[in-house]
């Protein structure tokens, strides 16, 4: 393409601006600073043209808001945009090309002129690809001036050549540059807090200038062998440089801390909160050392003074858990941390870095902080632990998760149908589901079972939520709606109710499909919109807080899930104990699946007209698409396995909308207080069992029973009422081994929270000796 001179270029711009809008901006590019400057000067004569300089969009010396400047150039009127290429070149070549691509294809209602520098090669290439662009792009002049070099200075006293304060001033200079302004030097210095690393992809050559640290090391070479520049800020090194001009380093330290032994004043220094005092103290340890080897080691691994307190958290990591002194250091660490103010940030960092201990990391943790419990959750999914180790970790580090992991046994009364096989399957299914949620892994066998269930869909035999609410006669109970509460939490709820002295009557129902809130609001009419609503659990699953599976794969969100449920139960306990309510009922709209998220599988063969909603678990469809592992209900195709529809958005934490058991099955829990006078005992808590005899046990209650049950080793036994309905006899035919057993008492599928022990002994054969 032909290059124009300034006069020709002015005529082209005038013709463009004075005629009817072409619908596209006019782009002018040059590589000559004088021509660029002259063109701007002559165009500014026309006051009708509104000039937009990108340099004016740098707030307080910050990086320019290029997008805002660009958009303003396309508002109503005649606009001239200056500095777009210079600002983009400070960023990167890719950033520049993105805006050039937009500019050549942009549409505008009126007239926009974009003045560019050093973009000729790229624009020539665009013109070759599309000859129509030759009408929209003008090249001014043939000469090519070199790009300036930019030096980042953190201190104006060290700058060489012309100095500019911040990105805004530098960009303004680039917009107004002439050949005269760079005659003596192509170097431009900019004082900014930004590091040169921020501009590492810039088209311009951007380098870091010498700082106070370099000057100190040149005068005192010993510093360079002990510390690096990153150990302090430019202001800190400048502060020390000024002091070193009057005294040597030893005298500076002695005057500041008034002691020769630095370890004596560590407490006062850490609590001083003075940045320079703490920095000098840490620097003195690194340069001069102390008599305390522990303090020296702690200081040697940290990069700045703020990490000195961090070393008090991290020094334990230098001791192997199998070392004979580990327990001593472990206890000393706990006592030390108790003496200083808790630092949540450092606690979190410690939990992140304890991973250097690999599988043993979890034994460095306690339940002292929430961070440590989160870290324990991560390690349970990282490594395999023996059953003994796993139980120890849950009991000591994760007591709430220990309650969650307890096996919840489903029976016919709970699922409300006469199907022991289905009840047993659900018991095994959710036990395995929780283990795999904790371990963050899906076994092949479990995935096969999920696929099998996805085709059979046995949940259809279970009653609906509304039918269950009616059966439990809950209309007069205080309704607690907990969004996304699935049956996986039943063990936790049952155990917390036991802890709080509450009786939980639990039923399991199924929600409507797809398992989304909008289709599962039948309870609103049933309770006449009087529900106490808790959405925190659902928000955790949707990643409303910081949880995100793409960032953190481990199920650390479970701790907060349990905390939400616990708060609901505490509220119920208070209201029941105060007599505000006599009965509460907890229920949900749907459950959620963690395993469908960690499965990370998109079925490429499934592609419907509309993209999958709700993380791809369900998708609107006009008719049944006849897809394996999917059902069709309420105008949706709903996946029942652990895949998502093609194009479905990945879930942040957990997912619902599908038809897996954990999404579809919902608990309905009627909660009351335990009667004060309620007593259960075994008449025969020691049973002598003979080989051919049946094992029987008799339960007594001080109040009439209706349907007593015993849960022993995750199996339910139904009693036969006798005498005055205060006695029930149980056949324990499959319990024969000599041992002590624990029985959990249920009444009409209500967990009473009472446990009784009994013992089986082998009956001794008596021999008649003739006496």
XYZ file of C-alpha atoms in Angstrom:
771
model
C 0.000 0.000 0.000
C 1.114 3.548 -0.764
C 2.296 5.705 2.119
C 0.910 9.233 2.367
C 2.523 12.429 3.538
C 0.975 14.567 6.266
C -1.018 16.776 3.912
C -2.473 13.804 2.068
C -3.265 12.128 5.352
C -5.042 15.256 6.630
C -7.178 15.332 3.478
C -8.100 11.655 3.907
C -9.108 12.242 7.538
C -11.113 15.352 6.576
C -12.897 13.463 3.809
C -13.713 10.629 6.227
C -15.008 12.938 8.957
C -16.985 15.316 6.718
C -18.903 12.689 4.788
C -21.558 10.249 5.894
C -20.217 7.617 8.267
C -18.805 4.554 6.545
C -19.743 2.498 9.563
C -16.068 1.767 10.302
C -13.251 3.645 12.025
C -10.373 5.161 10.043
C -6.987 3.826 11.123
C -3.777 5.821 10.605
C -0.406 4.231 11.320
C 3.112 5.648 11.193
C 6.547 4.725 12.473
C 7.927 8.262 12.392
C 7.620 10.217 15.671
C 7.753 13.644 13.976
C 5.013 12.776 11.497
C 2.868 11.339 14.291
C 3.343 14.518 16.344
C 2.688 16.806 13.357
C -0.456 14.909 12.398
C -1.899 15.267 15.889
C -1.024 18.980 16.000
C -2.816 19.687 12.718
C -5.829 17.574 13.549
C -6.277 19.395 16.855
C -6.934 22.632 14.935
C -10.415 21.315 14.272
C -12.120 21.809 17.653
C -15.012 19.613 16.533
C -12.793 16.597 16.919
C -12.725 15.149 20.422
C -9.311 13.742 21.285
C -9.074 10.739 23.595
C -5.622 10.051 25.015
C -5.216 6.639 26.626
C -2.666 8.193 29.013
C -5.554 10.089 30.621
C -7.055 6.751 31.675
C -4.237 5.912 34.118
C -5.550 6.484 37.627
C -2.821 7.552 40.088
C -0.040 6.229 37.875
C -1.632 2.825 37.457
C -1.903 0.636 34.368
C -4.198 2.358 31.812
C -7.822 1.354 31.413
C -7.441 0.703 27.700
C -10.897 -0.764 27.279
C -12.622 2.297 28.684
C -10.643 4.636 26.448
C -11.342 2.441 23.429
C -15.089 2.325 24.092
C -15.296 6.096 24.637
C -13.687 6.635 21.237
C -16.726 4.991 19.635
C -19.359 7.129 21.357
C -21.421 9.695 19.465
C -19.446 12.435 17.695
C -16.083 12.687 15.938
C -13.306 11.145 18.055
C -9.555 10.734 17.613
C -8.023 7.971 19.723
C -4.337 8.471 20.590
C -2.054 6.088 22.482
C -3.842 2.788 21.886
C -0.828 1.115 20.311
C 1.610 2.566 22.861
C -0.506 1.330 25.792
C -0.952 -2.099 24.229
C 2.781 -2.359 23.495
C 3.480 -1.807 27.187
C 1.352 -4.867 27.810
C 2.281 -7.437 25.135
C 2.269 -8.213 21.425
C -0.772 -10.452 21.886
C -2.660 -7.659 23.643
C -1.775 -5.273 20.823
C -2.923 -7.679 18.114
C -6.214 -8.300 19.923
C -7.056 -4.593 19.838
C -5.846 -4.198 16.265
C -8.116 -7.061 15.230
C -11.012 -5.369 16.990
C -10.220 -1.989 15.475
C -10.131 -3.153 11.841
C -13.462 -4.943 12.255
C -15.183 -2.505 14.624
C -18.339 -0.712 13.558
C -19.223 2.833 14.583
C -22.276 5.007 14.269
C -20.398 8.212 13.460
C -16.663 8.877 12.998
C -13.682 7.465 14.890
C -10.039 8.014 13.890
C -7.460 5.746 15.530
C -3.835 6.962 15.423
C -1.309 4.148 15.794
C 2.467 3.789 16.025
C 4.679 0.889 14.865
C 1.840 -1.377 13.714
C 2.627 -1.306 9.983
C 3.727 -4.922 9.508
C 0.654 -6.324 11.215
C -1.752 -3.993 9.410
C -0.134 -4.779 6.042
C -0.797 -8.442 6.705
C -4.454 -7.717 7.556
C -4.855 -5.756 4.321
C -3.494 -8.646 2.288
C -6.048 -10.934 3.915
C -8.933 -8.531 3.229
C -8.532 -5.929 0.469
C -11.545 -4.008 1.787
C -9.407 -2.852 4.694
C -7.316 -0.679 2.343
C -10.135 1.873 2.485
C -10.018 1.940 6.278
C -6.239 1.947 6.897
C -3.796 4.757 6.023
C -0.009 4.556 6.297
C 1.760 7.841 7.026
C 5.375 8.231 5.859
C 8.030 5.652 5.030
C 10.710 6.221 7.656
C 10.942 4.010 10.759
C 12.135 5.282 14.136
C 13.389 2.796 16.744
C 11.419 2.005 19.864
C 12.689 3.583 23.100
C 14.069 1.552 26.003
C 12.276 1.904 29.307
C 14.004 1.637 32.698
C 11.910 0.970 35.813
C 13.219 2.980 38.755
C 11.954 2.625 42.307
C 13.851 5.653 43.504
C 13.980 8.941 41.588
C 17.477 9.681 42.946
C 18.942 6.825 40.907
C 17.260 7.664 37.605
C 19.219 8.497 34.467
C 17.968 10.561 31.542
C 14.410 11.832 31.361
C 12.302 10.756 34.318
C 8.555 10.104 34.295
C 6.427 9.621 37.385
C 4.212 6.598 36.863
C 2.736 4.837 33.867
C 0.466 7.758 32.963
C 3.320 10.213 32.503
C 5.377 7.680 30.572
C 2.486 6.856 28.250
C 1.799 10.562 27.711
C 5.443 11.008 26.700
C 5.174 8.110 24.257
C 2.053 9.712 22.757
C 3.834 13.047 22.272
C 7.282 11.764 21.327
C 9.274 13.491 18.578
C 12.625 12.733 16.986
C 14.030 15.688 18.926
C 12.898 14.296 22.282
C 14.910 11.104 21.773
C 17.882 12.696 20.016
C 20.251 12.285 22.961
C 18.990 8.983 24.313
C 16.381 6.358 23.549
C 16.193 5.574 27.285
C 13.148 6.652 29.289
C 13.083 6.221 33.079
C 9.861 5.646 34.965
C 9.460 5.765 38.741
C 6.834 3.277 39.823
C 6.149 0.623 42.420
C 5.550 -1.845 39.604
C 8.298 -4.348 38.970
C 9.866 -4.735 35.539
C 8.546 -8.301 35.654
C 5.051 -6.893 35.112
C 6.178 -5.723 31.660
C 8.134 -8.849 30.735
C 5.921 -9.422 27.672
C 5.968 -5.803 26.526
C 6.920 -4.930 22.948
C 9.113 -2.199 24.396
C 12.360 -3.194 26.096
C 11.609 -2.773 29.816
C 14.364 -3.333 32.399
C 14.869 -2.796 36.102
C 17.298 -0.073 37.201
C 19.702 -0.366 40.171
C 18.201 0.067 43.631
C 19.343 0.799 47.177
C 20.208 -2.857 47.782
C 22.701 -2.839 44.902
C 24.361 0.246 46.328
C 24.551 -1.276 49.831
C 26.094 -4.497 48.541
C 28.641 -2.557 46.528
C 29.731 -0.721 49.676
C 29.273 -3.676 52.081
C 29.874 -6.919 50.154
C 29.013 -9.062 53.235
C 25.334 -8.307 52.707
C 25.228 -9.984 49.311
C 26.382 -13.275 50.849
C 23.603 -13.295 53.483
C 20.541 -11.713 51.901
C 19.007 -11.003 48.520
C 17.152 -7.954 47.261
C 13.793 -9.698 47.600
C 14.387 -9.810 51.376
C 13.300 -6.176 51.608
C 11.382 -3.469 49.823
C 13.074 -0.588 48.062
C 11.959 1.745 50.860
C 13.485 -0.573 53.504
C 16.805 -0.821 51.690
C 16.778 2.953 51.197
C 16.106 3.411 54.937
C 19.041 1.145 55.826
C 21.289 2.829 53.258
C 20.731 6.177 54.950
C 21.572 4.721 58.369
C 24.716 3.020 57.062
C 25.995 6.386 55.932
C 26.311 7.329 59.647
C 27.108 4.028 61.479
C 28.205 0.472 60.826
C 25.549 -2.270 60.900
C 26.512 -3.576 64.368
C 26.039 -0.200 66.012
C 22.716 0.316 64.260
C 21.415 -2.979 65.663
C 22.746 -2.288 69.191
C 21.150 1.148 69.342
C 17.811 -0.151 68.056
C 17.370 -3.156 70.385
C 19.535 -2.171 73.399
C 20.730 -5.765 73.818
C 23.484 -7.931 72.399
C 21.515 -11.179 72.547
C 18.766 -10.769 69.968
C 16.691 -13.722 71.144
C 15.878 -11.964 74.424
C 13.715 -9.341 72.756
C 11.870 -11.539 70.245
C 8.502 -11.228 72.008
C 8.610 -7.430 72.125
C 9.739 -7.235 68.518
C 6.960 -9.489 67.220
C 4.340 -7.470 69.103
C 5.741 -4.078 68.105
C 4.020 -4.203 64.699
C 6.671 -1.775 63.473
C 7.703 -2.825 59.995
C 11.214 -1.387 60.136
C 11.955 -2.669 63.654
C 10.878 -6.184 62.734
C 12.756 -6.044 59.440
C 15.994 -4.856 61.045
C 15.691 -7.509 63.751
C 15.296 -10.291 61.192
C 18.053 -8.863 59.017
C 20.399 -8.751 62.025
C 19.805 -12.445 62.692
C 20.611 -13.322 59.088
C 23.716 -11.132 58.918
C 25.088 -11.444 62.483
C 23.455 -14.595 63.861
C 22.479 -15.353 67.488
C 23.412 -17.910 70.150
C 20.029 -19.614 69.610
C 20.456 -22.121 66.779
C 16.689 -22.630 66.512
C 16.219 -18.916 65.894
C 19.043 -18.876 63.356
C 17.523 -21.772 61.404
C 14.080 -20.182 61.562
C 15.473 -16.965 60.099
C 17.502 -18.649 57.393
C 14.536 -19.967 55.395
C 12.363 -16.858 55.251
C 12.338 -14.132 52.624
C 11.189 -11.114 54.625
C 10.632 -9.925 58.144
C 6.938 -10.797 58.086
C 7.937 -14.443 57.813
C 9.758 -14.380 61.155
C 6.540 -15.173 62.979
C 5.872 -17.746 60.310
C 9.021 -19.606 61.342
C 7.478 -20.238 64.741
C 4.769 -22.195 62.943
C 7.072 -23.958 60.519
C 10.127 -24.998 62.516
C 8.412 -28.258 63.494
C 8.741 -29.373 59.885
C 12.472 -29.789 60.364
C 11.758 -32.710 62.712
C 10.700 -36.089 61.356
C 7.603 -37.540 62.961
C 9.569 -40.696 63.768
C 12.313 -38.762 65.531
C 12.571 -39.494 69.254
C 12.328 -35.760 70.014
C 9.372 -35.085 67.754
C 6.742 -35.168 70.484
C 8.739 -32.713 72.585
C 9.063 -30.226 69.724
C 5.413 -30.829 68.815
C 4.213 -29.913 72.320
C 6.606 -26.938 72.541
C 5.196 -25.639 69.272
C 1.650 -25.860 70.574
C 2.570 -24.010 73.773
C 4.485 -21.370 71.829
C 1.597 -20.713 69.470
C -0.735 -20.404 72.435
C 1.449 -17.595 73.815
C 1.258 -15.427 70.717
C -1.759 -14.039 68.954
C -3.221 -16.578 66.567
C -2.385 -15.767 62.986
C -4.959 -17.328 60.623
C -2.850 -16.477 57.585
C 0.214 -18.281 58.910
C -1.889 -21.177 60.102
C -3.233 -21.575 56.587
C 0.236 -21.349 55.083
C 1.543 -23.990 57.464
C -1.231 -26.318 56.403
C -0.331 -25.733 52.780
C 3.353 -26.461 53.261
C 3.073 -29.378 55.655
C 2.711 -31.411 52.485
C 6.479 -31.713 52.310
C 6.039 -34.494 54.851
C 3.998 -36.510 52.372
C 1.867 -39.192 53.928
C 3.076 -38.267 57.437
C 1.883 -34.663 57.137
C -1.462 -35.405 58.747
C 0.243 -36.404 62.006
C 1.679 -32.892 62.363
C -1.840 -31.493 62.574
C -4.300 -31.092 65.414
C -7.913 -29.911 65.612
C -6.729 -26.623 67.146
C -7.712 -24.558 64.107
C -10.140 -24.798 61.225
C -7.188 -24.641 58.847
C -5.696 -27.774 60.341
C -8.993 -29.632 59.993
C -9.189 -28.602 56.349
C -5.648 -29.834 55.864
C -6.532 -33.157 57.469
C -9.426 -33.494 55.024
C -7.040 -32.973 52.123
C -4.596 -35.559 53.335
C -7.290 -38.178 53.753
C -7.885 -37.897 50.020
C -4.198 -37.746 49.120
C -3.031 -40.953 50.782
C -4.208 -44.354 51.898
C -4.283 -44.958 55.645
C -4.918 -48.133 57.577
C -8.300 -48.500 59.241
C -6.648 -47.864 62.612
C -4.920 -44.710 61.343
C -8.081 -43.525 59.586
C -10.171 -43.889 62.744
C -7.484 -42.173 64.831
C -7.349 -39.227 62.436
C -11.133 -38.831 62.425
C -11.390 -39.056 66.197
C -8.552 -36.650 66.967
C -8.440 -34.244 64.019
C -11.962 -34.377 62.557
C -14.564 -35.182 65.212
C -17.487 -33.801 63.178
C -16.505 -35.755 60.075
C -16.286 -38.823 62.281
C -19.996 -38.421 63.045
C -20.743 -37.961 59.340
C -18.842 -41.112 58.369
C -20.797 -43.310 60.777
C -22.821 -45.859 58.805
C -26.469 -44.956 58.479
C -28.625 -48.060 58.219
C -31.729 -47.820 56.058
C -34.629 -50.145 56.768
C -38.084 -50.655 55.341
C -39.647 -48.157 57.726
C -37.237 -45.437 56.736
C -37.672 -45.923 52.987
C -41.410 -46.521 53.565
C -41.692 -49.636 51.397
C -41.430 -53.326 52.177
C -38.147 -53.936 50.402
C -35.278 -55.093 52.608
C -33.072 -55.530 49.550
C -33.453 -51.894 48.531
C -32.872 -50.743 52.112
C -29.677 -52.772 52.317
C -28.532 -51.467 48.957
C -29.020 -47.870 50.123
C -27.066 -48.561 53.313
C -24.128 -49.913 51.334
C -24.445 -47.281 48.615
C -24.278 -44.243 50.885
C -21.555 -45.745 53.059
C -19.452 -46.153 49.942
C -20.524 -42.764 48.605
C -19.275 -41.010 51.760
C -15.990 -42.904 51.768
C -15.360 -41.897 48.186
C -16.418 -38.339 48.832
C -13.859 -38.175 51.649
C -11.137 -39.969 49.687
C -11.955 -37.961 46.547
C -11.807 -41.083 44.412
C -14.399 -43.200 42.616
C -13.769 -46.925 42.454
C -14.550 -48.824 39.281
C -16.965 -51.105 41.146
C -18.925 -48.169 42.529
C -19.101 -46.529 39.118
C -20.526 -49.746 37.685
C -23.120 -49.790 40.449
C -24.058 -46.172 39.715
C -24.540 -47.010 36.049
C -26.655 -50.028 36.952
C -28.851 -47.940 39.270
C -29.065 -45.254 36.573
C -30.826 -47.731 34.314
C -33.039 -49.382 36.963
C -33.869 -46.173 38.906
C -35.220 -47.893 42.047
C -35.982 -44.570 43.736
C -39.290 -44.502 41.846
C -40.666 -47.017 44.365
C -40.038 -44.673 47.281
C -42.727 -42.214 48.336
C -42.601 -38.567 47.327
C -41.749 -35.769 49.708
C -45.307 -34.489 49.946
C -46.723 -37.943 50.663
C -44.104 -38.458 53.357
C -44.849 -35.120 54.998
C -48.508 -36.095 55.151
C -47.711 -39.536 56.574
C -45.597 -37.995 59.308
C -48.413 -35.561 60.097
C -45.998 -32.662 60.001
C -48.409 -29.852 59.211
C -48.325 -28.558 62.789
C -44.557 -28.943 63.173
C -42.125 -26.079 62.756
C -40.813 -26.562 59.174
C -37.080 -26.172 58.485
C -36.255 -26.176 54.798
C -32.543 -26.849 54.179
C -31.757 -26.417 50.505
C -29.711 -29.319 49.016
C -29.813 -31.491 52.145
C -29.320 -35.062 50.927
C -29.573 -38.364 52.768
C -25.775 -38.615 52.997
C -26.006 -36.452 56.148
C -28.370 -38.740 58.045
C -25.636 -40.270 60.210
C -24.419 -36.823 61.188
C -27.932 -35.592 61.935
C -28.781 -38.673 63.943
C -25.555 -38.435 65.968
C -25.964 -34.712 66.626
C -29.554 -35.263 67.725
C -28.273 -37.888 70.156
C -25.684 -35.400 71.434
C -28.354 -32.713 71.898
C -30.859 -35.032 73.580
C -33.273 -35.038 70.649
C -35.306 -37.816 69.080
C -35.134 -37.976 65.297
C -37.843 -39.734 63.311
C -36.320 -40.183 59.887
C -37.952 -40.954 56.568
C -36.533 -40.954 53.064
C -38.492 -39.644 50.072
C -37.690 -38.797 46.491
C -37.889 -35.416 44.824
C -39.329 -34.563 41.427
C -37.026 -34.610 38.414
C -34.955 -32.833 37.450
C -33.624 -32.338 40.979
C -33.745 -28.558 40.907
C -35.415 -26.212 43.375
C -37.861 -24.691 40.910
C -39.587 -28.067 40.420
C -39.518 -29.070 44.085
C -41.511 -26.466 45.954
C -44.570 -28.520 46.864
C -43.808 -27.937 50.546
C -44.601 -24.215 50.236
C -48.324 -24.844 49.907
C -48.215 -27.661 52.451
C -46.716 -25.390 55.115
C -48.368 -22.238 53.747
C -45.018 -20.518 53.206
C -44.030 -20.625 56.891
C -40.723 -22.478 56.418
C -37.504 -21.354 58.026
C -35.224 -21.387 54.995
C -31.523 -22.261 55.073
C -29.739 -21.827 51.740
C -26.181 -21.834 53.084
C -25.704 -25.527 52.328
C -26.784 -25.097 48.717
C -24.578 -22.032 48.344
C -21.553 -24.006 49.522
C -22.290 -26.629 46.892
C -22.580 -23.962 44.214
C -19.272 -22.391 45.158
C -20.719 -19.084 46.368
C -17.802 -18.827 48.802
C -14.199 -19.593 47.930
C -14.741 -23.301 47.291
C -14.136 -24.293 43.679
C -13.345 -27.789 42.431
C -11.232 -26.379 39.618
C -8.957 -24.781 42.218
C -9.206 -27.204 45.139
C -10.012 -30.801 44.274
C -10.331 -32.097 47.842
C -13.706 -32.139 49.672
C -12.756 -29.554 52.288
C -16.181 -27.940 51.910
C -17.653 -30.812 53.943
C -16.578 -29.109 57.179
C -18.697 -26.061 56.387
C -21.557 -28.240 55.177
C -21.666 -29.979 58.544
C -21.417 -26.644 60.355
C -24.499 -25.376 58.493
C -26.501 -28.464 59.465
C -25.304 -28.205 63.045
C -26.542 -24.614 63.282
C -29.997 -25.736 62.155
C -30.079 -28.497 64.786
C -28.878 -26.107 67.491
C -31.667 -23.711 66.615
C -34.196 -26.549 66.846
C -32.772 -27.679 70.175
C -33.094 -24.189 71.656
C -36.654 -23.724 70.468
C -37.723 -27.158 71.704
C -36.074 -26.685 75.100
C -37.661 -23.254 75.540
C -41.085 -24.572 74.583
C -41.324 -22.244 71.577
C -42.138 -25.287 69.446
C -43.137 -28.847 70.287
C -41.904 -30.488 67.122
C -39.720 -29.596 64.173
C -39.454 -31.150 60.749
C -36.343 -30.823 58.605
C -36.598 -31.489 54.881
C -35.094 -30.524 51.552
C -35.895 -29.922 47.897
C -33.136 -32.178 46.540
C -29.732 -33.588 47.353
C -26.446 -33.138 45.510
C -23.629 -35.242 44.139
C -19.961 -34.712 44.755
C -18.937 -37.767 42.794
C -20.612 -36.521 39.627
C -18.248 -33.550 39.870
C -15.037 -35.453 40.511
C -15.929 -37.948 37.767
C -15.161 -35.128 35.294
C -16.775 -36.944 32.409
C -18.647 -35.373 29.520
C -20.433 -37.837 27.274
C -19.372 -36.715 23.807
C -22.130 -38.786 22.200
C -24.807 -36.751 23.939
C -25.564 -33.470 22.266
C -29.034 -31.983 22.375
C -30.344 -28.862 20.715
C -30.116 -26.893 23.940
C -26.959 -26.993 26.016
C -27.171 -28.791 29.345
C -28.173 -26.657 32.284
C -27.418 -27.152 35.955
C -23.847 -28.224 35.249
C -25.015 -30.461 32.454
C -27.019 -32.831 34.653
C -30.303 -32.009 32.949
C -31.285 -30.453 29.673
C -34.596 -29.159 28.277
C -35.918 -31.464 25.568
C -39.140 -31.565 23.564
C -39.288 -35.354 23.712
C -37.509 -38.309 25.269
C -34.120 -38.464 23.495
C -33.760 -42.156 24.390
C -30.333 -41.719 25.959
C -28.838 -44.513 28.096
C -28.530 -43.644 31.789
C -31.019 -40.798 31.379
C -34.687 -40.372 32.154
C -37.171 -37.939 30.684
C -39.457 -36.024 33.037
C -41.126 -32.612 33.166
C -39.714 -31.635 29.770
C -36.124 -32.431 30.713
C -33.658 -35.136 29.838
C -32.072 -36.008 33.192
C -28.826 -37.930 33.637
C -28.813 -40.587 36.349
C -25.163 -41.603 36.068
C -22.085 -39.432 36.725
C -21.762 -37.836 33.304
C -22.846 -34.397 32.153
C -24.353 -33.347 28.871
C -21.963 -32.041 26.250
C -21.512 -28.322 26.732
C -22.724 -28.356 30.329
C -20.975 -25.945 32.665
C -18.670 -27.655 35.141
C -19.927 -27.530 38.712
C -17.886 -25.585 41.256
C -18.274 -27.940 44.241
C -21.227 -30.305 44.022
C -24.007 -30.691 41.507
C -27.724 -31.369 41.351
C -30.296 -31.507 38.625
C -29.582 -35.136 37.785
C -31.105 -38.394 38.948
C -28.337 -40.108 40.926
C -29.476 -41.456 44.289
C -27.705 -38.718 46.218
C -29.448 -36.053 44.119
C -32.915 -37.590 44.151
C -33.342 -38.982 47.666
C -34.133 -36.455 50.376
C -34.542 -36.878 54.126
C -37.578 -35.786 56.076
C -36.796 -35.692 59.786
C -39.289 -35.032 62.536
C -37.448 -33.925 65.681
C -38.722 -33.816 69.235
C -37.126 -33.695 72.666
C -36.414 -36.888 74.553
C -38.891 -37.414 77.444
C -37.200 -36.878 80.764
C -38.620 -40.084 82.267
C -37.848 -42.327 79.301
C -35.943 -45.437 80.395
C -34.807 -48.456 78.414
C -33.059 -51.499 79.877
C -32.400 -55.099 78.871
C -33.910 -57.634 81.218
C -31.206 -60.070 80.215
C -28.083 -58.091 79.294
C -25.978 -61.242 79.676
C -27.144 -64.015 77.350
C -25.909 -67.571 77.640
C -25.994 -69.009 74.162
C -26.072 -72.715 73.448
C -25.260 -74.110 70.016
C -28.779 -75.078 68.955
C -30.650 -72.387 70.864
C -31.957 -69.105 69.455
C -30.468 -65.890 70.812
C -33.196 -63.798 72.378
C -33.128 -60.562 74.321
C -35.933 -58.680 76.084
C -36.141 -54.895 76.122
C -38.053 -53.045 78.832
C -39.289 -49.432 78.594
C -40.991 -47.493 81.392
C -43.492 -46.205 78.825
C -45.592 -48.204 76.330
C -43.808 -48.976 73.079
C -45.352 -49.178 69.610
C -42.731 -50.514 67.223
C -39.434 -51.047 69.045
C -36.301 -51.766 67.015
C -32.668 -52.498 67.780
C -29.829 -51.499 65.512
C -26.893 -53.837 66.079
C -23.872 -53.817 63.795
C -25.745 -51.878 61.115
C -28.701 -54.264 61.069
C -32.209 -53.624 62.350
C -34.154 -56.130 64.477
C -37.885 -55.661 65.091
C -39.252 -56.582 68.510
C -42.489 -58.361 69.422
C -44.491 -56.537 72.074
C -45.470 -58.658 75.081
C -47.328 -58.290 78.374
C -48.160 -54.589 78.798
C -46.501 -53.227 75.679
C -43.595 -52.193 77.875
C -41.652 -55.338 77.016
C -40.385 -56.402 73.611
C -38.692 -59.656 72.682
C -36.071 -59.726 69.933
C -34.743 -62.718 68.001
C -31.019 -62.274 67.322
C -30.534 -65.498 65.403
C -27.461 -64.328 63.467
C -25.676 -63.025 66.584
C -24.008 -66.017 68.208
C -20.363 -65.220 68.774
C -19.127 -64.613 72.291
C -18.655 -60.852 72.570
C -20.018 -57.582 73.936
C -22.466 -55.774 71.660
C -23.995 -52.312 71.494
C -27.647 -51.890 70.536
C -29.111 -48.553 69.457
C -32.774 -48.163 70.433
C -35.333 -47.052 67.837
C -39.040 -46.528 68.425
C -41.226 -46.584 65.329
C -38.186 -45.629 63.210
C -37.325 -42.812 65.602
C -33.729 -42.707 66.765
C -34.033 -42.295 70.534
C -30.345 -41.577 70.943
C -30.132 -44.325 73.604
C -27.602 -47.143 73.373
C -27.514 -50.275 75.544
C -24.882 -52.948 75.848
C -25.335 -56.684 76.221
C -23.026 -59.665 76.292
C -23.217 -63.132 74.804
C -21.501 -65.968 76.621
C -21.215 -69.577 75.607
C -23.391 -71.746 77.786
C -21.288 -74.309 79.654
C -22.407 -77.923 79.335
C -23.049 -79.252 82.814
C -21.857 -82.811 83.500
C -23.672 -84.872 86.148
C -20.892 -86.271 88.375
C -23.326 -88.266 90.527
C -23.006 -86.207 93.694
